[in-house]
Tab-separated table of C-alpha atoms and ligand atoms in Angstrom:
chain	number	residue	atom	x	y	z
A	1462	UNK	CA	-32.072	37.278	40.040
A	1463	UNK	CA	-31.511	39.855	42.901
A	1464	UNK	CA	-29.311	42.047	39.634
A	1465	UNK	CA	-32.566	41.556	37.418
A	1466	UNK	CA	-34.421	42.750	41.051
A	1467	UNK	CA	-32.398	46.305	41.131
A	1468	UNK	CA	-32.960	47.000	37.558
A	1469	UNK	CA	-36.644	46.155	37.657
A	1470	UNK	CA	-36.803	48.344	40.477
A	1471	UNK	CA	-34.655	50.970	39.248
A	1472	UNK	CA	-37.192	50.834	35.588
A	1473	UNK	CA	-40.292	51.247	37.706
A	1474	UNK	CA	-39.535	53.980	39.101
A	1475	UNK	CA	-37.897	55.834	36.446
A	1476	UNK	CA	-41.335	55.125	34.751
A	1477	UNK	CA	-43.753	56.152	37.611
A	1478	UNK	CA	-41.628	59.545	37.354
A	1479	UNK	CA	-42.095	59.684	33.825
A	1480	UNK	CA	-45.755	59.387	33.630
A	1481	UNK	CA	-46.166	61.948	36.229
A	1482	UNK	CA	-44.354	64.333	33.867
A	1483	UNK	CA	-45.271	63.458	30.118
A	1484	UNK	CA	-48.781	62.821	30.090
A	1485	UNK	CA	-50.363	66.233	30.262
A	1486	UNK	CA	-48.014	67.434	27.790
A	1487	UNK	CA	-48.217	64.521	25.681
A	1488	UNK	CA	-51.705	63.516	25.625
A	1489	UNK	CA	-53.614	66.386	27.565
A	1490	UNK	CA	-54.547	64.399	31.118
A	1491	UNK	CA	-54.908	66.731	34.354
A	1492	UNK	CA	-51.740	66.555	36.536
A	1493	UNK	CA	-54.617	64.747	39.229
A	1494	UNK	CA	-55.501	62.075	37.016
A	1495	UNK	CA	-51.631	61.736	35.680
A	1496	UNK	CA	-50.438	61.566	40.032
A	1497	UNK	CA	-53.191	58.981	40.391
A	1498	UNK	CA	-52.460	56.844	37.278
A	1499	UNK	CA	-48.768	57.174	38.267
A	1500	UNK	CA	-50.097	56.202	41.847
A	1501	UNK	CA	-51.538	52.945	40.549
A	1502	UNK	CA	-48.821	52.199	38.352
A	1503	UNK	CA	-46.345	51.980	40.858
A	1504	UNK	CA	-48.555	49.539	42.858
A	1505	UNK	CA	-49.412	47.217	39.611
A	1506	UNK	CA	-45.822	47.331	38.496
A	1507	UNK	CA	-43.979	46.536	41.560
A	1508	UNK	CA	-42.335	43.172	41.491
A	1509	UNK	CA	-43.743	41.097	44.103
A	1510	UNK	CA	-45.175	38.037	42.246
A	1511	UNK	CA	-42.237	37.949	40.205
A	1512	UNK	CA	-39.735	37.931	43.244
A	1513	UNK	CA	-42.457	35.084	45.189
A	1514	UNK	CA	-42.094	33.076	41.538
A	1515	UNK	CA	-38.848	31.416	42.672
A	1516	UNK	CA	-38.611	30.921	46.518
A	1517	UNK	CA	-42.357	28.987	47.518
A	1518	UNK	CA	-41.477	26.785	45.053
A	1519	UNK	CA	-37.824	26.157	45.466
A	1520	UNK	CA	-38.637	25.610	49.150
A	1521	UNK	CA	-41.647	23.221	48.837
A	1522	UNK	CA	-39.611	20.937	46.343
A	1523	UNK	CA	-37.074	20.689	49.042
A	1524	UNK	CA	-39.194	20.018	51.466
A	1525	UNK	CA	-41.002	17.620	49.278
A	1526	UNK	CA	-37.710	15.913	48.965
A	1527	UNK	CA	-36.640	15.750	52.565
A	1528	UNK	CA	-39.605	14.079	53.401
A	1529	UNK	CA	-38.362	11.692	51.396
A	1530	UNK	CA	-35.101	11.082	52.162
A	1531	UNK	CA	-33.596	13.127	49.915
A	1532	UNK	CA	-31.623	15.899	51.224
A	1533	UNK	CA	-30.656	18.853	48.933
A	1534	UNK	CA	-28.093	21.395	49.756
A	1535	UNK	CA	-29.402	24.510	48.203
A	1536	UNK	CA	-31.635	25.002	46.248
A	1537	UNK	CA	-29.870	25.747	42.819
A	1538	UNK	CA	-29.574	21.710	42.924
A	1539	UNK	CA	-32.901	20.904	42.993
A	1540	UNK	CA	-33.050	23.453	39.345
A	1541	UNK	CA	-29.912	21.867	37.914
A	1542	UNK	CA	-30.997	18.402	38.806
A	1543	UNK	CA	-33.854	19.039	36.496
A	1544	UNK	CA	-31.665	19.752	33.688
A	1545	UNK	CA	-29.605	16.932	34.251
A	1546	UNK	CA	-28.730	14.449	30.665
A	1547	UNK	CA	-26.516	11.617	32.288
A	1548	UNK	CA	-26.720	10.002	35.659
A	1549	UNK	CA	-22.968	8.771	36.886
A	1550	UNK	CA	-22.651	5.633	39.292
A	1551	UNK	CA	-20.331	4.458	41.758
A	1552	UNK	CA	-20.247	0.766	41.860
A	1553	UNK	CA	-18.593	-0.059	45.021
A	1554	UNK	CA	-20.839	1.148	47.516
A	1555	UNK	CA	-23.245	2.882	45.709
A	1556	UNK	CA	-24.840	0.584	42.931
A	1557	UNK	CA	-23.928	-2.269	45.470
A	1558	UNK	CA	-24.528	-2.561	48.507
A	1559	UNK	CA	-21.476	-2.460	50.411
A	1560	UNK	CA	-21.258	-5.270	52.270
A	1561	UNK	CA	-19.307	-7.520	50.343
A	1562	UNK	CA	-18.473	-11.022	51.532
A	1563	UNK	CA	-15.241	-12.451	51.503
A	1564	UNK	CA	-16.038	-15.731	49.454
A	1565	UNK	CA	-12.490	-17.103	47.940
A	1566	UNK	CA	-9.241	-17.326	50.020
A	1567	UNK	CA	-6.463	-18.471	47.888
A	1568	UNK	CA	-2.861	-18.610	49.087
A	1569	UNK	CA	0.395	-18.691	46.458
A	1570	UNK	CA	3.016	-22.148	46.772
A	1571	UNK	CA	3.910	-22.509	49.877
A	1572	UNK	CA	1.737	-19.973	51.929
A	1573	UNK	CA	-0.996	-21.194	54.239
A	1574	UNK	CA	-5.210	-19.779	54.244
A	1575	UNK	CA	-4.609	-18.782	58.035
A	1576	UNK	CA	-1.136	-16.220	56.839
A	1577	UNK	CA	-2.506	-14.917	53.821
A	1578	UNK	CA	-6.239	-14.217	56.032
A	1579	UNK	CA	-3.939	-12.755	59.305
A	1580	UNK	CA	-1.869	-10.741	56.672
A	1581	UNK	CA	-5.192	-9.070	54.842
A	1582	UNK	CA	-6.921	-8.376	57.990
A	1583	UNK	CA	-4.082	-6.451	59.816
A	1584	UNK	CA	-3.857	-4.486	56.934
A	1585	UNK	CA	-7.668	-3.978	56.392
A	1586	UNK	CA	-8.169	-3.300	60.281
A	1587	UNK	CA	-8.353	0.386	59.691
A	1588	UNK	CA	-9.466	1.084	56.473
A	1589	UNK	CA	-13.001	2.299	55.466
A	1590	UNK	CA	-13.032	0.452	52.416
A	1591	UNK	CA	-16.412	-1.775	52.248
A	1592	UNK	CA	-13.845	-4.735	50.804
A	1593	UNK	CA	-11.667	-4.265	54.262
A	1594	UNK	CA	-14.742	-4.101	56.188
A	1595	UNK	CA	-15.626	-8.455	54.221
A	1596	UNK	CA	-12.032	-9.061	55.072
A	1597	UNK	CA	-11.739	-8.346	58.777
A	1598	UNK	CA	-15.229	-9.569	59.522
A	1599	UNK	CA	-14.034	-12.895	57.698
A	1600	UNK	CA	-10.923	-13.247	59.614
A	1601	UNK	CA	-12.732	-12.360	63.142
A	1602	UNK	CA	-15.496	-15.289	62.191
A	1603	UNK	CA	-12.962	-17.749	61.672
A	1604	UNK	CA	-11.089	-16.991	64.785
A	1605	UNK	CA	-7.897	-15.879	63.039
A	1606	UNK	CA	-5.668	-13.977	65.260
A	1607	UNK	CA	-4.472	-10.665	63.801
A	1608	UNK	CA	-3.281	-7.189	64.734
A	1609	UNK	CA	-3.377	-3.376	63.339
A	1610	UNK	CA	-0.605	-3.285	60.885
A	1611	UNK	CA	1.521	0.032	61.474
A	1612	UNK	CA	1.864	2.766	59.114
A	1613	UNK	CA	-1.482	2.108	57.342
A	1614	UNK	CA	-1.783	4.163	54.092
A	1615	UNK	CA	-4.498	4.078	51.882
A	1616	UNK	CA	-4.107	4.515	48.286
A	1617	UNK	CA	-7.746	5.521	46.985
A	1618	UNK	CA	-8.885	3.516	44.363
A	1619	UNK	CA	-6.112	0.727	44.398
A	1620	UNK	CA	-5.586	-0.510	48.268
A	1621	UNK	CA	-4.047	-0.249	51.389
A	1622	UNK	CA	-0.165	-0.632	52.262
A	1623	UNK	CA	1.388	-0.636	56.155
A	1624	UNK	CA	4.046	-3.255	57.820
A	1625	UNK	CA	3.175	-5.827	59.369
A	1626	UNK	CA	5.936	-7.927	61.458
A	1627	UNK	CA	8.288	-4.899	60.139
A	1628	UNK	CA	8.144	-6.371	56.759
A	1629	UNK	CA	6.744	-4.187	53.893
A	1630	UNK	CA	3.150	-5.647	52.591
A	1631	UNK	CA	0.152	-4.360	50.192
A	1632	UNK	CA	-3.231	-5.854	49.816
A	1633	UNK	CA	-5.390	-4.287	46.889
A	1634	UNK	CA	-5.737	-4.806	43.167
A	1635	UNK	CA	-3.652	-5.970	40.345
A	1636	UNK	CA	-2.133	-2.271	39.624
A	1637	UNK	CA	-1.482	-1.779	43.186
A	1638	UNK	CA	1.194	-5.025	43.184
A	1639	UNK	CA	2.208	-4.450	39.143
A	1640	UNK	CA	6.249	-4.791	40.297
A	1641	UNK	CA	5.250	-8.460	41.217
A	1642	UNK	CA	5.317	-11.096	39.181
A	1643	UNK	CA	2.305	-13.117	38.979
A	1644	UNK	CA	2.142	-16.850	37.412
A	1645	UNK	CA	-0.742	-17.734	34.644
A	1646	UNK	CA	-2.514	-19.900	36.896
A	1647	UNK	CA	-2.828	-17.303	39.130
A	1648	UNK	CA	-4.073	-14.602	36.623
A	1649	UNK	CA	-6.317	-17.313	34.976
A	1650	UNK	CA	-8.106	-18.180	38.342
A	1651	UNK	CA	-8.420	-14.218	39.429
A	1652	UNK	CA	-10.150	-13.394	35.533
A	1653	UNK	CA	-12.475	-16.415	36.221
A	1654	UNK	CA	-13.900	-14.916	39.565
A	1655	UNK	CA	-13.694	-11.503	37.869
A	1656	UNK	CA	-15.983	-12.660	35.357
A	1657	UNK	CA	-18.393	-13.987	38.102
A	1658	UNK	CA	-18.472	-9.993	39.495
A	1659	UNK	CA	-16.565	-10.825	42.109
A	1660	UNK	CA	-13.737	-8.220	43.117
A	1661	UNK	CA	-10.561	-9.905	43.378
A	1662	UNK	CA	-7.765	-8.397	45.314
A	1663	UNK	CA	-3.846	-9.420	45.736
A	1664	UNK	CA	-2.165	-9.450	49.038
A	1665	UNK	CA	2.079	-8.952	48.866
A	1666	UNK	CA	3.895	-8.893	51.325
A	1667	UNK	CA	7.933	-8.179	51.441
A	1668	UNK	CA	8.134	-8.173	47.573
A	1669	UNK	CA	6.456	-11.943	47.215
A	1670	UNK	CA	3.071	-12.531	46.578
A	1671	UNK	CA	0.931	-14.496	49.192
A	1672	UNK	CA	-2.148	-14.970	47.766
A	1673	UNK	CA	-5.120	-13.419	46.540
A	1674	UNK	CA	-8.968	-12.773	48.045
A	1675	UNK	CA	-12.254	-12.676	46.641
A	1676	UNK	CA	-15.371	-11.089	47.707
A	1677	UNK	CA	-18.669	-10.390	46.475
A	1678	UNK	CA	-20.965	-7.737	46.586
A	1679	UNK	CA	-24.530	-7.867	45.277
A	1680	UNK	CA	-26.517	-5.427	43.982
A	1681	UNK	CA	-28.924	-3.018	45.988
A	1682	UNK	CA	-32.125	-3.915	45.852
A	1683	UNK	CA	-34.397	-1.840	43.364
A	1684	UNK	CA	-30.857	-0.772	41.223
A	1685	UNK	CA	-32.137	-2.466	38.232
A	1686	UNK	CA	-35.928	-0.597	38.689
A	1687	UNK	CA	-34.266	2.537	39.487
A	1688	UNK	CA	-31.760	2.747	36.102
A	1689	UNK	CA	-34.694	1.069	33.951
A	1690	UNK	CA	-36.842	4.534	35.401
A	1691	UNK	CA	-34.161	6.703	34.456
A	1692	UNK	CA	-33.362	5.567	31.094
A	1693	UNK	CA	-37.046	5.528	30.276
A	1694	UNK	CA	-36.796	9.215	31.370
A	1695	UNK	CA	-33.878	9.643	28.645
A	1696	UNK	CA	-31.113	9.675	30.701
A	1697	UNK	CA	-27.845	8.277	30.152
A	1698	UNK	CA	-26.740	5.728	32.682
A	1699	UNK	CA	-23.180	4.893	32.958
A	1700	UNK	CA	-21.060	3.020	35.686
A	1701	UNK	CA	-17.419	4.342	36.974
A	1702	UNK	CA	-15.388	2.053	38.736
A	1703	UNK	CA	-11.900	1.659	40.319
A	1704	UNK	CA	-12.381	-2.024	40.040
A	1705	UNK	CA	-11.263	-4.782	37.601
A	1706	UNK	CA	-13.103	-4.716	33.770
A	1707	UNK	CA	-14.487	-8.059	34.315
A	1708	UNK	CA	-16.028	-7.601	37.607
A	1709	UNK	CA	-17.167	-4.281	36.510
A	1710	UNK	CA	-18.839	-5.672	33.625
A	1711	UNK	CA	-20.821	-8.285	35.154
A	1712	UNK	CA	-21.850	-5.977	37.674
A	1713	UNK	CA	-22.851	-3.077	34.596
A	1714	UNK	CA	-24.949	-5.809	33.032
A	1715	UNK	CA	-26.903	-7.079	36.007
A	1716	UNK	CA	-27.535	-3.089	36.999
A	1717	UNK	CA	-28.328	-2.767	32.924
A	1718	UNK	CA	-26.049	0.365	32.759
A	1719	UNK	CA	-25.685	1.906	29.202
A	1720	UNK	CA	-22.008	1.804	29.589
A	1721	UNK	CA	-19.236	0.680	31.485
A	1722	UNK	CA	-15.629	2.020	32.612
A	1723	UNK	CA	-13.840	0.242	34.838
A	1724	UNK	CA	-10.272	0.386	36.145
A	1725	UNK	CA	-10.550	4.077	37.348
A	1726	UNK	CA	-8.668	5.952	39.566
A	1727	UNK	CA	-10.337	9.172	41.150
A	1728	UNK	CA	-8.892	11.643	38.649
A	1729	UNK	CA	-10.230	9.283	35.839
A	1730	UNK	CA	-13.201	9.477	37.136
A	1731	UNK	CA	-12.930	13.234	36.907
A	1732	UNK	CA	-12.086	13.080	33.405
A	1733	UNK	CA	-14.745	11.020	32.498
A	1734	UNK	CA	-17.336	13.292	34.416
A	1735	UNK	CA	-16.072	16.327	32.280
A	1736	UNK	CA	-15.924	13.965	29.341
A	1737	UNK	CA	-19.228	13.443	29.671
A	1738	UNK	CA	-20.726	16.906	30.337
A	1739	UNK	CA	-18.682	18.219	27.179
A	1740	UNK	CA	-20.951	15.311	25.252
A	1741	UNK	CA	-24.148	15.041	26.307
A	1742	UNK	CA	-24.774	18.339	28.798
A	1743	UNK	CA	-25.234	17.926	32.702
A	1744	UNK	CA	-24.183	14.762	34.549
A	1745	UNK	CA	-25.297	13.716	37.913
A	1746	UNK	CA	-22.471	11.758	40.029
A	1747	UNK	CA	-23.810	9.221	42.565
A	1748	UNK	CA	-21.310	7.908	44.815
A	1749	UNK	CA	-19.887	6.870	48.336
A	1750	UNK	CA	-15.880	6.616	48.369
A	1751	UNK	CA	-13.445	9.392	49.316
A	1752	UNK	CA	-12.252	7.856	45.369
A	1753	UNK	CA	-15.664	9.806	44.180
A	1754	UNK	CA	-15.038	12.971	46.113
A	1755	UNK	CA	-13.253	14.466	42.843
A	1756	UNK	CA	-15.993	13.541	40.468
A	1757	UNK	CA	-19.043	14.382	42.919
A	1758	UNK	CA	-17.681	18.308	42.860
A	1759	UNK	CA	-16.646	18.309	38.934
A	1760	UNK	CA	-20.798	16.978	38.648
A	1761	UNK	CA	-23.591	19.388	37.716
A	1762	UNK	CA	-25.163	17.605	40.835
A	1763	UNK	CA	-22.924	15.642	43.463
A	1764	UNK	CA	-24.983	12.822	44.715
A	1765	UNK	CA	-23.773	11.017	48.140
A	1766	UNK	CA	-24.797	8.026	49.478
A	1767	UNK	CA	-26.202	9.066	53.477
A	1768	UNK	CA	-25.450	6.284	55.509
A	1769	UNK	CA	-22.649	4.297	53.657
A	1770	UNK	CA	-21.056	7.242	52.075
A	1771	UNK	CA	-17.488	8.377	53.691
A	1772	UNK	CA	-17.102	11.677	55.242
A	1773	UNK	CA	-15.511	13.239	52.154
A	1774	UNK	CA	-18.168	12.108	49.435
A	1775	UNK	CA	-20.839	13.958	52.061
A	1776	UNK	CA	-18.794	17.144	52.239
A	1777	UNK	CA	-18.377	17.176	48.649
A	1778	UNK	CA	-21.442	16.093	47.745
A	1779	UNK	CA	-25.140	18.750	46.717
A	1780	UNK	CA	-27.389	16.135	47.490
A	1781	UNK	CA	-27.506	13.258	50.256
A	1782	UNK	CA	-29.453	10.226	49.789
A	1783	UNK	CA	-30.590	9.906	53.501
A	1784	UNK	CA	-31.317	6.190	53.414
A	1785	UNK	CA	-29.239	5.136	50.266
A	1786	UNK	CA	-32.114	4.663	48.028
A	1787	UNK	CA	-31.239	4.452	44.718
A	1788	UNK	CA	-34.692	4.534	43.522
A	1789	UNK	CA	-34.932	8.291	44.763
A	1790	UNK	CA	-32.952	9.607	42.267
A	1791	UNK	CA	-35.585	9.514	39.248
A	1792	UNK	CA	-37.757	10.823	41.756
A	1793	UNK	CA	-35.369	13.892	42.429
A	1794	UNK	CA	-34.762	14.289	38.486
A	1795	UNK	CA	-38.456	14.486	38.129
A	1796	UNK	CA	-39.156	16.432	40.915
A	1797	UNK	CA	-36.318	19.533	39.676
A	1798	UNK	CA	-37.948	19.349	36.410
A	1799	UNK	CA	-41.245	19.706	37.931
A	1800	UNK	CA	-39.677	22.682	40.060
A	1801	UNK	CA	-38.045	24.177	36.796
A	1802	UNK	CA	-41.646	23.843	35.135
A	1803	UNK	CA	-43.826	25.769	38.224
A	1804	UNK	CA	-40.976	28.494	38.189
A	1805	UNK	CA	-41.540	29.055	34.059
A	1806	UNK	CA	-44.836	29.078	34.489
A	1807	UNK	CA	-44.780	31.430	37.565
A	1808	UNK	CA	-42.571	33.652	35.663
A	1809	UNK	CA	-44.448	33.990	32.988
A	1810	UNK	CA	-48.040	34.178	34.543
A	1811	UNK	CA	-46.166	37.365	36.960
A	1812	UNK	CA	-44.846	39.210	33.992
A	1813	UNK	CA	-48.400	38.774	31.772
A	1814	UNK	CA	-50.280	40.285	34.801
A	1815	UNK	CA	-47.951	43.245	35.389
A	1816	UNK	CA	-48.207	43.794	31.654
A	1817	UNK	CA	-51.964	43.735	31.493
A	1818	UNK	CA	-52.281	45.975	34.262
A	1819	UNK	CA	-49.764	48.390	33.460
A	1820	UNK	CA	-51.653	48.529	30.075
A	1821	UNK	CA	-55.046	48.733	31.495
A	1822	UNK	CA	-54.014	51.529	33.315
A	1823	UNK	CA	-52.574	53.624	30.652
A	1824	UNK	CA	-56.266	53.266	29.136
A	1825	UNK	CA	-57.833	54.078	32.413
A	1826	UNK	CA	-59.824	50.761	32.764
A	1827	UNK	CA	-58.434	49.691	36.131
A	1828	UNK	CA	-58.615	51.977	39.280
A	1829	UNK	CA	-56.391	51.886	42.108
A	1830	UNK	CA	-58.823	49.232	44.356
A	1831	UNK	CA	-58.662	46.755	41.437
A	1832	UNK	CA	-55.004	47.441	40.820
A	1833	UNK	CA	-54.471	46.543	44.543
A	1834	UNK	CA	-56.218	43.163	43.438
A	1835	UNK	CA	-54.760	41.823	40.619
A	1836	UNK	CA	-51.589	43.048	42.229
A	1837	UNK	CA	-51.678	40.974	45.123
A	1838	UNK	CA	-54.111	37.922	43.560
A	1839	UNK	CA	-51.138	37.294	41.090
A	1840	UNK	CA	-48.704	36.960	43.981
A	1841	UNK	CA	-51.152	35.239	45.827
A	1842	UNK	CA	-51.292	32.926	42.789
A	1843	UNK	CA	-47.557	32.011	42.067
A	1844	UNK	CA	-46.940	31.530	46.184
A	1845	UNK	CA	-50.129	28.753	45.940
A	1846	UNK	CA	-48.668	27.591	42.332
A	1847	UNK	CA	-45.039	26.829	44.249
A	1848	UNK	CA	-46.657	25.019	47.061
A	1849	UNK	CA	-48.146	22.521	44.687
A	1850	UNK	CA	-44.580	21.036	45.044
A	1851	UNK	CA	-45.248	20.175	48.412
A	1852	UNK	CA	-47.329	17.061	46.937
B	380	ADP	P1	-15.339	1.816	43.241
B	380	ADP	O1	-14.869	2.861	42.281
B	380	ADP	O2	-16.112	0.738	42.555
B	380	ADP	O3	-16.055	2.374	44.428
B	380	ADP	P2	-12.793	1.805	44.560
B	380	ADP	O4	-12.209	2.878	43.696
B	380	ADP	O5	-13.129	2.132	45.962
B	380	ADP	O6	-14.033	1.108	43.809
B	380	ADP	O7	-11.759	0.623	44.551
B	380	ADP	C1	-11.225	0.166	43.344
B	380	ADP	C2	-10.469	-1.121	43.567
B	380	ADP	O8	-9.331	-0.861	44.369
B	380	ADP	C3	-11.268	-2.146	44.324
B	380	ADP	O9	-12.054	-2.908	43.452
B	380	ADP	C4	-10.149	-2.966	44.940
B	380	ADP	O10	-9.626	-3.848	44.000
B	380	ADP	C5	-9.111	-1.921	45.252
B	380	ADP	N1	-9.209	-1.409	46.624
B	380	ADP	C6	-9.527	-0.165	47.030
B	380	ADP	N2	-9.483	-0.050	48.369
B	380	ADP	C7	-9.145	-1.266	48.827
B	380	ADP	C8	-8.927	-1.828	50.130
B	380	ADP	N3	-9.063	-1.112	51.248
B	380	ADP	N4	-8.581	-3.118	50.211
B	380	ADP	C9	-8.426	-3.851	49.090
B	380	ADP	N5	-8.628	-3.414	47.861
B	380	ADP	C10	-8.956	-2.132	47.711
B	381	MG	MG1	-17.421	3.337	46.030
């Protein structure tokens, strides 16, 4: 805009100079009347409702949007979230609400509830993970004694390993503990809770599994409202998880995503983001988890969740949902498209104006008072046109 600026300036001039030269040669007007048409020329032609097309508006939509909870970074989001063809969730976190409950505890042969439950939640005690967050709160409401493993390392997207009475241990999913052999029975009973959306996670420790947790997370309320709203706006909805297919799944259906892919790990999630933009055009990425941070700045428009969202996801992220409302994102979609509309129509109201005055001074029916006018009604005009976004 501020190149198209320079070169609009740069043309008026060039113009005014012009008509102060050609005229009396061309088509016989006194040099008087020639300075004063040139006079008004450069008042009608100057580019002040085109310039005041853009900002009012761009800056009552965010405003608009703040007031809401929504929190935009700039306000080039607010235009490209208007153009946007697929809307990218998070489950963990973000479609849920993270605060899962640990629900199943189930130990292998010959390990106890209160060792598997004292092994997850030393391990868990630092991460951020919502699932680490169900497991120590668990283990703290039953009374189980437990301490900070040492050399905690998360592994986004798969789990948490660290040593805990010097021995080696994991706790995390399937993939995470793939060099360990697990028995049918075992893999049986994890699909089964998998298939009732519960996330199931593995805990290992020294090279032998010693059992396996379950939690549960349910779904925000207004998730289902919120993707109904956006598909009937003809968006795309999709769902990108780290978690198991199953769980993933039942999780898609109750949100009733279009489509599902589970068993990501952040880079996936990348590739799927630029997957989808090659497909279908501009994808919005809602999520929460330093695991989204990738996919949030390959997105058109990163979405983060405000208050449950990690550090990194916010950072990363163009937009902040201030109170985690997933229903606030058809309302941002709508409200860029709205923005993108006003700015068209400001555009194009500013350059008819300056054309019909430029015009209707070349055939002398304007003088320099009503030039004035029109000049600064039309910018007048487009600044009260932009602050209609304010409603
Ligand atoms: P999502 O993509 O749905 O937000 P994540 O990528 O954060 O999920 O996690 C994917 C999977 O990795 C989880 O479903 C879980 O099985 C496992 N996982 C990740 N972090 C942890 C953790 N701190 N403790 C246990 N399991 C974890
Ligand atoms: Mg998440």
């Amino acid at each position: 805009m501020e190149r198209f600026e320079g070169i609009y300036a740069k043309s008026v001039v060039a113009a005014a100079l012009l008509l102060m030269v050609a005229p009396p040669f061309l088509f016989g007007w006194s040099w008087e009347n020639t300075v004063y048409r040139a006079m008004i020329f450069l008042v009608v032609a100057s580019p002040c409702a085109l310039v005041s097309s853009i900002m009012p508006a761009i800056l009552s939509g965010i405003s608009n949007a703040a007031r809401k909870g929504v929190l935009f970074k700039g306000g080039v989001h607010l235009e490209q979230i208007g153009e946007v063809k697929v809307v990218a969730f998070d489950k963990t976190g973000t479609l849920t609400g993270g605060k899962p409950k640990l629900t199943d505890c189930i130990p292998s042969e010959g390990h106890s509830e209160q060792e598997l439950l004292t092994l997850a939640a030393s391990l868990e005690y630092l991460s951020e993970h919502p699932i680490a967050k169900a497991v120590v709160d668990y283990a703290k409401d039953a009374g189980i004694p437990f301490e900070s493993a040492s050399d905690m390392q998360a592994v986004p997207g798969m789990g948490v390993s660290g040593t805990v009475n010097g021995r080696n241990c994991r706790i995390g999913k399937k993939e995470l503990l793939a060099s360990l052999n697990m028995d049918d029975a075992m893999l049986q009973t994890a699909g089964k809770l998998e298939a009732d959306g519960k996330t199931v996670i593995f805990v290992e420790s020294g090279g032998t599994l010693t059992g396996m947790l379950a939690v549960q997370d349910i779904l925000r309320p207004g998730v289902r409202e919120a993707v109904l709203k956006l598909k009937s706006m003809n968006q795309k909805v999709v769902m990108l998880t780290g978690d198991a297919k199953l769980t993933a799944e039942a999780i898609g259906r109750a949100a009733g995503v279009d489509e599902v892919h589970a068993e990501l790990m952040p880079d996936h999630k990348l590739a799927l983001i630029r997957q989808l933009t090659e497909q279908h055009g501009k994808v919005a990425m809602v999520g929460d988890g330093v695991n989204d941070a990738p996919a949030l700045a390959a997105s058109a428009v990163g979405i983060a969740m405000g208050s449950g969202g990690t550090d990194v996801a916010l950072e990363t992220a163009n937009v902040v949902l201030m109170t985690d409302d997933i229903s606030k994102i058809p309302f941002a979609i709508s409200l860029g498209r709205r923005a993108r509309r006003v700015i068209r129509q400001n555009i194009s109201f500013a350059l008819a104006v300056i054309a019909i005055l430029v015009v209707s001074n070349f055939w002398g029916c304007i003088n320099l008072p009503s030039g004035v006018v029109g000049h600064e009604g039309s910018t007048l005009a487009v600044i009260l046109s932009g602050l209609r976004l304010l409603r």
